[in-house]
Structure formats: structure tokens, C-alpha cells
Short mmCIF file of C-alpha atoms in Angstrom, two decimals:
data_model
loop_
_atom_site.label_atom_id
_atom_site.label_comp_id
_atom_site.label_asym_id
_atom_site.label_seq_id
_atom_site.Cartn_x
_atom_site.Cartn_y
_atom_site.Cartn_z
CA UNK G 1 43.56 -128.54 -39.80
CA UNK G 2 40.10 -128.25 -41.22
CA UNK G 3 38.52 -128.31 -37.70
CA UNK G 4 40.68 -125.46 -36.63
CA UNK G 5 39.80 -123.34 -39.46
CA UNK G 6 36.11 -124.07 -38.72
CA UNK G 7 36.72 -123.05 -35.02
CA UNK G 8 38.29 -119.71 -35.86
CA UNK G 9 35.54 -119.13 -38.49
CA UNK G 10 32.86 -119.70 -35.78
CA UNK G 11 34.78 -117.40 -33.14
CA UNK G 12 34.61 -114.61 -35.76
CA UNK G 13 30.96 -115.13 -36.36
CA UNK G 14 29.99 -115.09 -32.73
CA UNK G 15 32.17 -112.47 -31.41
CA UNK G 16 30.20 -109.77 -33.15
CA UNK G 17 27.02 -111.10 -31.88
CA UNK G 18 28.37 -111.03 -28.16
CA UNK G 19 29.53 -107.59 -28.61
CA UNK G 20 26.04 -106.43 -29.65
CA UNK G 21 24.43 -108.20 -26.90
CA UNK G 22 26.97 -106.51 -24.37
CA UNK G 23 26.63 -103.12 -26.12
CA UNK G 24 22.86 -102.99 -25.54
CA UNK G 25 21.77 -101.53 -22.38
CA UNK G 26 18.73 -101.00 -20.25
CA UNK G 27 17.05 -97.51 -20.71
CA UNK G 28 16.17 -95.54 -17.64
CA UNK G 29 12.57 -94.22 -18.24
CA UNK G 30 11.20 -91.61 -16.03
CA UNK G 31 7.43 -90.33 -16.22
CA UNK G 32 5.73 -87.31 -14.75
CA UNK G 33 2.21 -87.26 -13.39
CA UNK G 34 -0.40 -88.46 -15.86
CA UNK G 35 -2.49 -85.50 -17.30
CA UNK G 36 -6.12 -86.91 -17.63
CA UNK G 37 -7.97 -83.46 -17.81
CA UNK G 38 -8.67 -84.32 -21.53
CA UNK G 39 -9.69 -87.92 -20.86
CA UNK G 40 -9.69 -90.25 -22.48
CA UNK G 41 -6.72 -88.64 -23.81
CA UNK G 42 -3.86 -89.17 -21.51
CA UNK G 43 -0.41 -86.97 -21.59
CA UNK G 44 2.46 -87.62 -19.56
CA UNK G 45 6.31 -86.02 -19.47
CA UNK G 46 8.73 -88.47 -20.41
CA UNK G 47 12.47 -88.55 -19.74
CA UNK G 48 14.69 -91.46 -21.25
CA UNK G 49 18.35 -91.91 -20.39
CA UNK G 50 20.89 -94.75 -21.15
CA UNK G 51 22.90 -96.65 -18.64
CA UNK G 52 25.63 -93.84 -18.73
CA UNK G 53 23.02 -91.16 -17.67
CA UNK G 54 22.99 -89.72 -21.19
CA UNK G 55 19.62 -88.26 -22.35
CA UNK G 56 17.93 -90.12 -25.19
CA UNK G 57 16.06 -87.65 -27.32
CA UNK G 58 14.11 -87.26 -30.65
CA UNK G 59 11.88 -90.16 -29.93
CA UNK G 60 9.06 -91.04 -32.16
CA UNK G 61 5.89 -93.32 -32.04
CA UNK G 62 8.05 -95.90 -33.83
CA UNK G 63 10.21 -96.17 -30.70
CA UNK G 64 7.28 -96.42 -28.08
CA UNK G 65 4.94 -99.29 -27.41
CA UNK G 66 1.95 -98.81 -25.05
CA UNK G 67 -0.08 -101.97 -24.23
CA UNK G 68 -3.27 -101.82 -22.32
CA UNK G 69 -4.07 -105.13 -20.91
CA UNK G 70 -1.98 -106.57 -23.71
CA UNK G 71 -3.80 -104.40 -26.43
CA UNK G 72 -1.43 -102.38 -28.39
CA UNK G 73 -2.40 -98.62 -28.49
CA UNK G 74 -2.30 -97.12 -32.06
CA UNK G 75 -2.75 -93.49 -31.11
CA UNK G 76 0.70 -92.81 -29.51
CA UNK G 77 2.44 -89.32 -30.20
CA UNK G 78 5.40 -87.82 -28.61
CA UNK G 79 6.63 -84.14 -29.21
CA UNK G 80 9.04 -82.01 -27.41
CA UNK G 81 8.13 -78.67 -25.81
CA UNK G 82 10.16 -76.99 -28.54
CA UNK G 83 8.26 -78.99 -31.40
CA UNK G 84 4.92 -78.05 -29.71
CA UNK G 85 5.89 -74.39 -29.21
CA UNK G 86 4.86 -74.42 -25.78
CA UNK G 87 5.80 -71.63 -23.43
CA UNK G 88 7.61 -72.50 -20.15
CA UNK G 89 7.57 -70.76 -16.71
CA UNK G 90 10.89 -71.03 -15.09
CA UNK G 91 11.70 -70.56 -11.46
CA UNK G 92 15.51 -70.33 -10.72
CA UNK G 93 16.54 -71.03 -7.20
CA UNK G 94 20.14 -69.98 -6.40
CA UNK G 95 22.31 -71.04 -3.55
CA UNK G 96 23.58 -67.76 -2.07
CA UNK G 97 24.99 -68.99 1.11
CA UNK G 98 28.46 -67.93 2.16
CA UNK G 99 30.05 -71.02 0.42
CA UNK G 100 29.14 -69.31 -2.96
CA UNK G 101 30.71 -66.17 -2.13
CA UNK G 102 33.09 -64.53 -4.81
CA UNK G 103 33.71 -65.89 -8.21
CA UNK G 104 30.83 -68.45 -7.91
CA UNK G 105 28.01 -66.04 -7.15
CA UNK G 106 29.51 -63.59 -9.73
CA UNK G 107 29.48 -66.24 -12.37
CA UNK G 108 25.96 -67.18 -11.71
CA UNK G 109 24.72 -63.77 -12.05
CA UNK G 110 26.67 -63.52 -15.45
CA UNK G 111 25.16 -67.11 -16.42
CA UNK G 112 21.51 -65.79 -15.47
CA UNK G 113 21.94 -62.63 -17.65
CA UNK G 114 22.77 -64.95 -20.50
CA UNK G 115 19.97 -67.29 -19.67
CA UNK G 116 17.52 -64.54 -19.66
CA UNK G 117 18.56 -63.34 -23.08
CA UNK G 118 17.92 -66.75 -24.50
CA UNK G 119 14.41 -67.09 -23.25
CA UNK G 120 11.69 -67.69 -25.94
CA UNK G 121 9.01 -65.12 -26.35
CA UNK G 122 6.22 -65.67 -23.90
CA UNK G 123 8.48 -67.64 -21.56
CA UNK G 124 8.34 -66.25 -17.94
CA UNK G 125 10.89 -66.41 -15.19
CA UNK G 126 11.00 -65.95 -11.51
CA UNK G 127 14.19 -65.84 -9.40
CA UNK G 128 14.75 -66.64 -5.81
CA UNK G 129 17.85 -67.26 -3.56
CA UNK G 130 18.17 -69.34 -0.34
CA UNK G 131 20.71 -69.22 2.45
CA UNK G 132 19.54 -69.20 6.04
CA UNK G 133 16.21 -67.89 4.44
CA UNK G 134 14.51 -67.60 1.18
CA UNK G 135 14.50 -64.29 -0.55
CA UNK G 136 12.69 -63.35 -3.75
CA UNK G 137 14.72 -61.56 -6.14
CA UNK G 138 12.14 -61.22 -8.93
CA UNK G 139 8.70 -62.16 -9.33
CA UNK G 140 7.63 -64.03 -12.67
CA UNK G 141 8.06 -61.68 -15.61
CA UNK G 142 8.81 -61.84 -19.36
CA UNK G 143 10.53 -58.54 -19.36
CA UNK G 144 13.98 -59.35 -20.00
CA UNK G 145 15.68 -55.82 -19.29
CA UNK G 146 13.74 -55.94 -15.88
CA UNK G 147 14.78 -59.43 -15.03
CA UNK G 148 18.54 -58.64 -15.90
CA UNK G 149 18.42 -55.41 -13.78
CA UNK G 150 17.14 -57.59 -10.55
CA UNK G 151 20.32 -59.57 -10.70
CA UNK G 152 22.26 -57.05 -9.05
CA UNK G 153 20.26 -57.78 -5.86
CA UNK G 154 21.74 -61.24 -5.56
CA UNK G 155 24.44 -61.51 -3.02
CA UNK G 156 26.05 -64.40 -0.96
CA UNK G 157 25.10 -64.21 2.60
CA UNK G 158 23.76 -66.14 5.71
CA UNK G 159 25.36 -68.49 7.89
CA UNK G 160 23.59 -71.87 6.65
CA UNK G 161 22.00 -73.28 3.61
CA UNK G 162 18.28 -74.04 3.63
CA UNK G 163 18.44 -75.97 0.34
CA UNK G 164 15.15 -77.96 0.87
CA UNK G 165 13.36 -74.94 2.26
CA UNK G 166 14.40 -73.11 -0.93
CA UNK G 167 13.13 -75.97 -3.14
CA UNK G 168 9.73 -76.36 -1.36
CA UNK G 169 9.20 -72.48 -1.63
CA UNK G 170 10.17 -72.37 -5.32
CA UNK G 171 7.60 -75.17 -5.99
CA UNK G 172 4.82 -73.36 -4.08
CA UNK G 173 5.53 -70.14 -6.04
CA UNK G 174 5.38 -72.05 -9.34
CA UNK G 175 2.15 -73.86 -8.31
CA UNK G 176 0.30 -70.84 -6.67
CA UNK G 177 1.28 -68.03 -9.17
CA UNK G 178 -1.54 -67.16 -11.54
CA UNK G 179 -1.08 -66.60 -15.21
CA UNK G 180 1.76 -69.00 -15.75
CA UNK G 181 1.91 -71.68 -18.45
CA UNK G 182 1.29 -75.29 -17.69
CA UNK G 183 4.92 -76.26 -18.51
CA UNK G 184 6.41 -75.19 -15.14
CA UNK G 185 10.25 -75.85 -14.37
CA UNK G 186 12.23 -75.50 -11.27
CA UNK G 187 16.15 -74.99 -11.68
CA UNK G 188 18.37 -75.37 -8.59
CA UNK G 189 21.89 -74.46 -8.37
CA UNK G 190 23.59 -75.59 -5.15
CA UNK G 191 26.34 -77.74 -3.61
CA UNK G 192 23.81 -80.06 -2.38
CA UNK G 193 24.26 -79.64 1.33
CA UNK G 194 21.21 -78.76 3.26
CA UNK G 195 21.67 -77.50 6.80
CA UNK G 196 18.03 -76.78 7.70
CA UNK G 197 15.67 -79.20 9.68
CA UNK G 198 12.18 -78.35 8.58
CA UNK G 199 12.14 -80.16 5.36
CA UNK G 200 13.84 -83.27 3.64
CA UNK G 201 14.73 -84.41 0.30
CA UNK G 202 11.74 -86.70 0.35
CA UNK G 203 9.56 -83.75 1.13
CA UNK G 204 10.83 -82.00 -2.06
CA UNK G 205 10.29 -84.99 -4.13
CA UNK G 206 6.76 -85.58 -2.90
CA UNK G 207 5.81 -81.83 -3.47
CA UNK G 208 7.12 -81.76 -6.93
CA UNK G 209 5.25 -85.03 -7.97
CA UNK G 210 2.09 -83.60 -6.56
CA UNK G 211 2.40 -80.41 -8.45
CA UNK G 212 3.89 -82.39 -11.65
CA UNK G 213 6.92 -79.97 -11.66
CA UNK G 214 10.25 -81.62 -12.88
CA UNK G 215 13.38 -80.21 -10.95
CA UNK G 216 16.41 -79.71 -12.94
CA UNK G 217 19.45 -79.30 -10.76
CA UNK G 218 22.92 -77.88 -11.28
CA UNK G 219 25.46 -79.36 -8.78
CA UNK G 220 28.28 -77.09 -8.04
CA UNK G 221 31.38 -78.86 -6.88
CA UNK G 222 32.60 -76.75 -4.08
CA UNK G 223 34.29 -77.82 -0.88
CA UNK G 224 31.57 -79.84 0.42
CA UNK G 225 31.57 -83.72 0.10
CA UNK G 226 30.34 -85.15 -3.17
CA UNK G 227 27.63 -87.27 -1.48
CA UNK G 228 25.49 -84.04 -1.05
CA UNK G 229 25.58 -83.77 -4.94
CA UNK G 230 24.03 -87.21 -5.22
CA UNK G 231 21.12 -85.93 -3.12
CA UNK G 232 20.47 -83.20 -5.79
CA UNK G 233 20.81 -86.09 -8.57
CA UNK G 234 18.26 -88.14 -6.77
CA UNK G 235 15.76 -85.28 -6.43
CA UNK G 236 16.00 -84.50 -10.10
CA UNK G 237 15.70 -88.30 -11.11
CA UNK G 238 12.70 -88.78 -9.10
CA UNK G 239 10.82 -85.57 -10.15
CA UNK G 240 11.56 -86.21 -13.96
CA UNK G 241 14.16 -83.41 -14.24
CA UNK G 242 17.85 -83.90 -14.97
CA UNK G 243 20.87 -83.50 -12.92
CA UNK G 244 24.03 -81.61 -14.21
CA UNK G 245 27.48 -81.35 -12.71
CA UNK G 246 29.45 -78.16 -12.84
CA UNK G 247 33.14 -78.40 -11.80
CA UNK G 248 34.15 -74.66 -11.74
CA UNK G 249 32.77 -71.26 -11.77
CA UNK G 250 33.60 -70.69 -15.46
CA UNK G 251 31.39 -73.62 -16.60
CA UNK G 252 28.07 -72.21 -14.96
CA UNK G 253 27.11 -70.05 -17.92
CA UNK G 254 27.18 -72.87 -20.30
CA UNK G 255 25.40 -75.32 -17.72
CA UNK G 256 22.38 -72.78 -17.66
CA UNK G 257 22.18 -72.92 -21.42
CA UNK G 258 22.44 -76.76 -21.31
CA UNK G 259 19.44 -77.09 -18.87
CA UNK G 260 17.36 -74.52 -21.04
CA UNK G 261 18.02 -76.82 -24.02
CA UNK G 262 17.11 -79.94 -21.97
CA UNK G 263 13.80 -78.28 -20.91
CA UNK G 264 13.00 -77.50 -24.63
CA UNK G 265 13.93 -81.23 -25.58
CA UNK G 266 11.61 -82.57 -22.88
CA UNK G 267 9.23 -84.90 -24.39
CA UNK G 268 5.57 -85.34 -23.96
CA UNK G 269 4.05 -88.68 -24.63
CA UNK G 270 0.16 -88.58 -25.28
CA UNK G 271 -2.37 -91.52 -26.22
CA UNK G 272 -5.97 -91.98 -26.27
CA UNK G 273 -6.98 -95.09 -24.07
CA UNK G 274 -8.98 -97.63 -26.08
CA UNK G 275 -10.29 -99.73 -23.28
CA UNK G 276 -10.56 -97.63 -20.02
CA UNK G 277 -13.58 -95.48 -18.99
CA UNK G 278 -14.23 -92.68 -16.66
CA UNK G 279 -14.82 -94.78 -13.54
CA UNK G 280 -12.59 -93.11 -10.88
CA UNK G 281 -10.27 -96.14 -10.63
CA UNK G 282 -6.78 -96.81 -10.82
CA UNK G 283 -5.41 -98.11 -14.10
CA UNK G 284 -1.95 -98.81 -15.47
CA UNK G 285 -0.49 -99.36 -18.89
CA UNK G 286 2.89 -100.71 -19.96
CA UNK G 287 5.26 -98.48 -22.01
CA UNK G 288 8.07 -100.06 -23.81
CA UNK G 289 10.83 -98.02 -25.54
CA UNK G 290 13.35 -99.27 -27.88
CA UNK G 291 16.04 -96.75 -29.29
CA UNK G 292 19.21 -97.54 -31.26
CA UNK G 293 19.28 -101.24 -29.88
CA UNK G 294 18.65 -100.04 -26.42
CA UNK G 295 15.37 -100.85 -24.63
CA UNK G 296 13.42 -100.13 -21.49
CA UNK G 297 10.08 -100.75 -19.80
CA UNK G 298 7.91 -98.82 -17.31
CA UNK G 299 4.41 -98.95 -15.97
CA UNK G 300 2.30 -95.70 -16.10
CA UNK G 301 -0.27 -95.56 -13.21
CA UNK G 302 -3.06 -93.05 -13.50
CA UNK G 303 -6.61 -92.67 -12.15
CA UNK G 304 -9.32 -92.08 -14.61
CA UNK G 305 -11.68 -89.23 -13.72
CA UNK G 306 -15.31 -90.28 -12.12
CA UNK G 307 -18.44 -91.11 -14.28
CA UNK G 308 -19.63 -87.56 -13.87
CA UNK G 309 -16.64 -86.34 -15.92
CA UNK G 310 -17.82 -87.86 -19.10
CA UNK G 311 -21.29 -86.56 -18.39
CA UNK G 312 -19.90 -83.05 -17.62
CA UNK G 313 -17.77 -83.24 -20.69
CA UNK G 314 -20.66 -84.04 -22.73
CA UNK G 315 -22.64 -81.27 -21.25
CA UNK G 316 -19.66 -78.95 -21.77
CA UNK G 317 -19.54 -80.12 -25.36
CA UNK G 318 -23.31 -79.47 -25.66
CA UNK G 319 -22.92 -76.15 -24.25
CA UNK G 320 -20.00 -75.38 -26.59
CA UNK G 321 -21.96 -76.27 -29.59
CA UNK G 322 -24.95 -74.45 -28.20
CA UNK G 323 -22.84 -71.43 -27.62
CA UNK G 324 -21.35 -71.60 -30.90
CA UNK G 325 -24.90 -72.13 -32.51
CA UNK G 326 -26.05 -68.98 -30.56
CA UNK G 327 -23.21 -66.88 -31.66
CA UNK G 328 -23.82 -68.01 -35.24
CA UNK G 329 -27.46 -66.92 -34.91
CA UNK G 330 -26.74 -63.70 -33.37
CA UNK G 331 -24.22 -62.96 -36.25
CA UNK G 332 -26.65 -63.76 -38.56
CA UNK G 333 -29.23 -61.49 -36.79
CA UNK G 334 -26.70 -58.69 -36.97
CA UNK G 335 -25.97 -59.29 -40.56
CA UNK G 336 -29.62 -59.07 -41.38
CA UNK G 337 -30.19 -56.04 -39.24
CA UNK G 338 -27.17 -54.22 -40.93
CA UNK G 339 -28.38 -55.07 -44.41
CA UNK G 340 -31.88 -53.76 -43.46
CA UNK G 341 -30.31 -50.76 -42.14
CA UNK G 342 -28.33 -50.26 -45.06
CA UNK G 343 -31.11 -50.68 -47.42
CA UNK G 344 -33.37 -48.27 -45.42
CA UNK G 345 -30.45 -45.70 -45.51
CA UNK G 346 -29.92 -46.23 -49.26
CA UNK G 347 -33.77 -45.98 -49.83
CA UNK G 348 -33.76 -42.57 -47.74
CA UNK G 349 -30.80 -41.24 -49.77
CA UNK G 350 -32.44 -42.14 -52.99
CA UNK G 351 -35.58 -40.41 -51.93
CA UNK G 352 -33.70 -37.21 -50.79
CA UNK G 353 -31.91 -37.22 -54.05
CA UNK G 354 -35.28 -37.49 -55.84
CA UNK G 355 -36.69 -34.59 -53.97
CA UNK G 356 -33.56 -32.49 -54.71
CA UNK G 357 -33.76 -33.33 -58.58
CA UNK G 358 -37.56 -32.54 -58.44
CA UNK G 359 -37.05 -29.30 -56.72
CA UNK G 360 -34.29 -28.34 -59.08
CA UNK G 361 -36.44 -29.15 -62.11
CA UNK G 362 -39.38 -27.14 -60.54
CA UNK G 363 -36.97 -24.37 -59.91
CA UNK G 364 -35.68 -24.43 -63.50
CA UNK G 365 -39.25 -24.78 -64.77
CA UNK G 366 -40.22 -21.48 -62.92
CA UNK G 367 -37.27 -19.59 -64.18
CA UNK G 368 -37.96 -20.58 -67.71
CA UNK G 369 -41.50 -19.42 -67.35
CA UNK G 370 -40.40 -16.25 -65.76
CA UNK G 371 -37.84 -15.59 -68.48
CA UNK G 372 -40.65 -16.28 -71.05
CA UNK G 373 -43.05 -13.81 -69.45
CA UNK G 374 -40.29 -11.25 -69.42
CA UNK G 375 -39.69 -11.88 -73.06
CA UNK G 376 -43.33 -11.46 -73.85
CA UNK G 377 -43.62 -8.46 -71.61
CA UNK G 378 -40.65 -6.61 -73.02
CA UNK G 379 -39.97 -7.49 -76.64
CA UNK G 380 -36.58 -7.60 -77.99
CA UNK G 381 -35.31 -4.52 -79.71
CA UNK G 382 -35.30 -5.36 -83.51
CA UNK G 383 -31.87 -6.34 -84.64
CA UNK G 384 -31.15 -4.23 -87.78
CA UNK G 385 -28.30 -4.54 -90.18
CA UNK G 386 -27.01 -1.11 -91.15
CA UNK G 387 -24.11 -0.22 -93.39
CA UNK G 388 -21.11 1.30 -92.01
CA UNK G 389 -21.24 5.12 -91.98
CA UNK G 390 -20.22 8.02 -90.11
CA UNK G 391 -23.09 9.58 -88.13
CA UNK G 392 -23.10 13.26 -87.20
CA UNK G 393 -25.20 13.97 -84.17
CA UNK G 394 -26.52 17.38 -83.15
CA UNK G 395 -25.00 19.12 -80.33
CA UNK G 396 -26.58 17.88 -77.16
CA UNK G 397 -28.36 14.93 -78.77
CA UNK G 398 -27.28 11.52 -78.32
CA UNK G 399 -24.91 10.71 -81.29
CA UNK G 400 -25.50 7.21 -82.63
CA UNK G 401 -22.67 4.65 -82.46
CA UNK G 402 -22.63 1.21 -83.87
CA UNK G 403 -21.37 -2.18 -82.68
CA UNK G 404 -19.97 -4.30 -85.49
CA UNK G 405 -19.97 -8.04 -84.04
CA UNK G 406 -16.88 -9.99 -85.16
CA UNK G 407 -17.50 -13.10 -83.31
CA UNK G 408 -20.19 -14.92 -81.13
CA UNK G 409 -23.89 -15.66 -81.97
CA UNK G 410 -24.40 -12.12 -83.56
CA UNK G 411 -21.31 -12.38 -85.86
CA UNK G 412 -21.61 -10.45 -89.06
CA UNK G 413 -24.30 -8.05 -87.64
CA UNK G 414 -24.15 -4.47 -86.98
CA UNK G 415 -26.17 -3.01 -84.10
CA UNK G 416 -26.93 0.64 -83.97
CA UNK G 417 -26.74 2.30 -80.33
CA UNK G 418 -28.98 5.11 -79.65
CA UNK G 419 -29.21 6.18 -76.04
CA UNK G 420 -28.83 4.14 -72.97
CA UNK G 421 -29.00 0.37 -73.33
CA UNK G 422 -28.15 -3.03 -71.05
CA UNK G 423 -26.32 -5.85 -72.67
CA UNK G 424 -26.28 -9.46 -71.46
CA UNK G 425 -27.46 -13.07 -71.83
CA UNK G 426 -30.74 -12.56 -69.94
CA UNK G 427 -34.05 -11.89 -72.18
CA UNK G 428 -34.70 -8.66 -70.23
CA UNK G 429 -31.66 -6.84 -71.59
CA UNK G 430 -31.89 -4.20 -74.37
CA UNK G 431 -29.25 -6.18 -76.36
CA UNK G 432 -29.36 -9.98 -75.72
CA UNK G 433 -26.21 -11.91 -76.49
CA UNK G 434 -26.88 -15.68 -76.16
CA UNK G 435 -23.45 -16.80 -75.31
CA UNK G 436 -22.43 -18.76 -72.21
CA UNK G 437 -19.35 -16.43 -71.70
CA UNK G 438 -21.62 -13.50 -71.19
CA UNK G 439 -23.18 -12.84 -67.91
CA UNK G 440 -26.99 -12.20 -67.35
CA UNK G 441 -26.45 -8.56 -66.80
CA UNK G 442 -22.92 -8.02 -68.33
CA UNK G 443 -22.57 -4.35 -69.28
CA UNK G 444 -24.44 -1.31 -70.17
CA UNK G 445 -23.93 1.73 -72.48
CA UNK G 446 -24.78 5.31 -71.23
CA UNK G 447 -24.81 8.78 -72.81
CA UNK G 448 -23.30 11.36 -70.50
CA UNK G 449 -22.29 15.01 -71.57
CA UNK G 450 -22.27 14.33 -75.15
CA UNK G 451 -20.17 11.11 -74.82
CA UNK G 452 -21.11 7.35 -74.72
CA UNK G 453 -19.57 5.29 -71.94
CA UNK G 454 -19.44 1.52 -71.49
CA UNK G 455 -19.67 0.31 -67.90
CA UNK G 456 -19.18 -3.37 -66.63
CA UNK G 457 -21.58 -4.69 -64.31
CA UNK G 458 -19.50 -6.90 -62.42
CA UNK G 459 -19.68 -9.73 -64.92
CA UNK G 460 -18.19 -13.13 -64.44
CA UNK G 461 -15.65 -12.94 -67.34
CA UNK G 462 -15.21 -9.27 -67.33
CA UNK G 463 -15.44 -6.43 -70.18
CA UNK G 464 -12.14 -5.54 -72.04
CA UNK G 465 -11.50 -2.74 -74.32
CA UNK G 466 -8.46 -3.06 -76.55
CA UNK G 467 -7.18 -5.95 -74.51
CA UNK G 468 -7.69 -4.24 -70.97
CA UNK G 469 -10.23 -4.93 -68.41
CA UNK G 470 -12.37 -1.88 -67.70
CA UNK G 471 -14.93 -0.98 -65.13
CA UNK G 472 -16.03 2.17 -67.21
CA UNK G 473 -14.69 3.87 -70.18
CA UNK G 474 -15.58 6.27 -72.75
CA UNK G 475 -16.43 4.80 -76.18
CA UNK G 476 -14.86 6.04 -79.61
CA UNK G 477 -14.78 4.72 -83.04
CA UNK G 478 -12.10 2.10 -83.61
CA UNK G 479 -12.00 0.47 -80.28
CA UNK G 480 -12.31 -3.34 -79.74
CA UNK G 481 -14.83 -4.39 -77.00
CA UNK G 482 -14.47 -7.86 -75.67
CA UNK G 483 -17.44 -9.16 -73.54
CA UNK G 484 -16.45 -12.90 -72.59
CA UNK G 485 -15.39 -14.55 -75.86
CA UNK G 486 -17.42 -12.15 -77.98
CA UNK G 487 -15.56 -9.39 -79.92
CA UNK G 488 -17.22 -6.11 -80.92
CA UNK G 489 -15.60 -3.34 -83.28
CA UNK G 490 -16.99 0.24 -82.22
CA UNK G 491 -17.95 2.22 -85.18
#
């Protein structure tokens, strides 16, 4: 009884282990062409799928082991195109043969419009169709409105399907067009059947590898045999792309969106070689990947650049450093020149200001000297205080009037006016009132036909009598004259 229990117990322990062993699967690892343009740094497109064909994503350096002649490389990094923020140049090649006529081609146009709207800023797209020939629908552009407008030019026509010719043409356009990003992707939709004779599927694979362009394919299940779809699958698998099945026209829109996400999730593996030099020889490293208990291994073959590469790179680095140094010195020279120019301009400005100030001082000095001479040449009328009285003048003789100053610098004084006088702030007036509201020549008093008149001499603040501005008025006792802010009572 005890032996039976032990046996059952061992079975329960062993079964989970056997299940885990059976569940573990071999990973299918695909690599693009190694990029050694930044040697000793090496980068390569990486695609990993499980045994069921599902894409394994979100890999990190912890999942990847790179061995250089048994030496572990410690510089491994892996990032997706989306993580890097890289721009992508797409070329969409559409099967527009008669087998796609009707709902399929209409669904493709609708799907492409949706695909275009989902492109990231900076992504570019070109569109071609293939039937018994290849037709360029749109050159590469990032103008979404223009691209969508061009979709109206897609029609199902032609008597045969030149699939491989279409793929070859698309690869060439991606490779030869200037101004595209380094990330180039060809997306092909077809039922997989090629009816041309000039190219083969191996030609397409070889061309794609030479140009390092992955081919993502969408296999449309039409009336043709399924074996043709396997050709599309092989092309994608051998070029580092992915194959996708679409069973009906209604699924095409979702499939293009899926392909876009597959491209964005495409991972780039980079490492810096620790032992290989620029010797123009073939080298290889072992890449081992382990993810969620699944593992796989692949060998990366690459040719390092020749020995002149490092010398050229050093020369380029030296030139870069020298260029940066020259730019720095130029910027310093420009800054010094600008500072000197600014200092010279400031010095010139200060000198001009000093000249103006000196000229104004000289002018003011001359005016003061002139005023002083005028004062000396014509002494001021003596100001005398008289008592208020009524003065009776003889007929035809100027009758005296008096100005009683109620405000201003002469406040409290009474000036007797006998005959014609000028009044103002300047020293050459007969009656000088030193107040800033009084003009230099403010007004004058005249005697005409037995009557005194007050005339304003276009003064700045004007002359008022009894609150009203005047230009000329007859004077009489009891009036209030205002010259600026100075008030005078006429007596």
C-alpha cells in the first residue's frame, strides 16, 4: 500500500515537470542585414516568433545573450522603432489584378485611407499597384490629404498578376528615392499567385536582403490555391518581415493597422564589439534569446569595414573636433567684435551727448550774458508803492492808472502806469514780472484816444480780464487782469 502511494506521489511531482518541458518551444529568430556604418557599434533588425508563429515582443537586454568567441558582450541594447521615435518610409504595393475586382479593391482603398490617417508625423508613404504592369499611384509623401486623394486612382484591371515584378519595383523605389528615412518597409497585399516570368520569389528575397528592406505581406484568401499564399509567407520570413492572413475583404482594414503596429514594434538589436577590428573580414557572433521559458539561437554574420575605416573615422572625428573648435573661435571672435563695436558706439553716443550738453550750457551762458547786458543797458523802472487814489488827468494827457498786484512775485505792490509799457518775464520789459507762468513778452499797455488799452502779445498762458481771455481790451478801474497765475486789480 505504501509503495503505491509513493508511486502516485512521484507521478504528481514528475507530471508538471514533463508538462513544462513539453510547453517550452524553440523560438524562430530572424535577423536583417548587420549595419556596421558606426563600427565598432553593430545594429541589426530583430524578429522573434514562437513555434506557433506568434511575434515575441518587448524583449530587453536581459533576454538576449551575445557571445563573441565565447566572450559575453556586455553592451547589448534592444529598442523598438516606436521606442526610438524613428520615422518610417513605407511603400504599399497592392494587387490590382482582375481577381481583386469589386469588394476586395474597394475594401483595400478604404483600409489604406485609414492606414494613412494613422501614420506618425514624419512618416512617408508611396503607393504602387501591380497587375500585368506596375503603376505608380503616389510618390512618397507625408501629406495625408494628398495621399488619400490619390486612392481614387486605384482600379482592378489587367489580365495577369506580376507579383514579383511589383515587389522588385517597390524595393527599387524605396532604395533609390532620396530623402527617405533609414527605416524602409515594403507592404504587399496579394493572393500570392504570380503570373509573370521575369522575376522569381528568390529574386525578391535577394533584392530585399541586399537593400536591407523587410517585406510585410498580407495574404488575401481569394479563389486561388493556398499554396501561393505560402510563397508570400516565405518572402516575408526570409526578409525579416511578417506574414498576415486576411480571410475576407471586411478584415483588410484591420490587417493594415495590424501591420503598422508590427512595424512600430519592430526591434533593433545593437551592441559594440569587444574583440573584432576593422579588418574587412567576415565575422560571426552567437545570439541566444530566452523569453518566458522559450529559447532560440541564431548566428549573426557580418563583414567589418576595412582598416582605412578606423583611420577615416579618426580623421572624421578629428575634423569634427577641428570644425567645432573653429566654430567656437569664430563665435568668440564675433562676440569680441560685437563687444568692441558696441563699446565704440556707446563711446560715440556719450561724446555726442557731452557735446550737446556743452552746447546747451554755452547757449544758456550766452543768453544769461545777453540778459545781463540788457539789464545793464536799460535799467528797470523803479517800483514804487503808492497809495490808492483817484487820479484826474487833463484832457488829451495820459491819465494814470494803477496795477494793484494781488498774487505773484509783486504781491502787495501797486504800480503806477503812465503811458505805454510792455509787461513780461524778460529783463527788457518796462514792467518785469519774474513768474514762470508769464511769457517773456506777455502783454502791453497803450494809450489811445484818451483811453488805456491792454493787448496780449500771443503769450503762452494768455491774458484774461474778468475771467475771459482777451486779445485787446480797454482798461477801466475795477477790472481784474490775470497774466498766467498772476492777478492784478486795475485802479
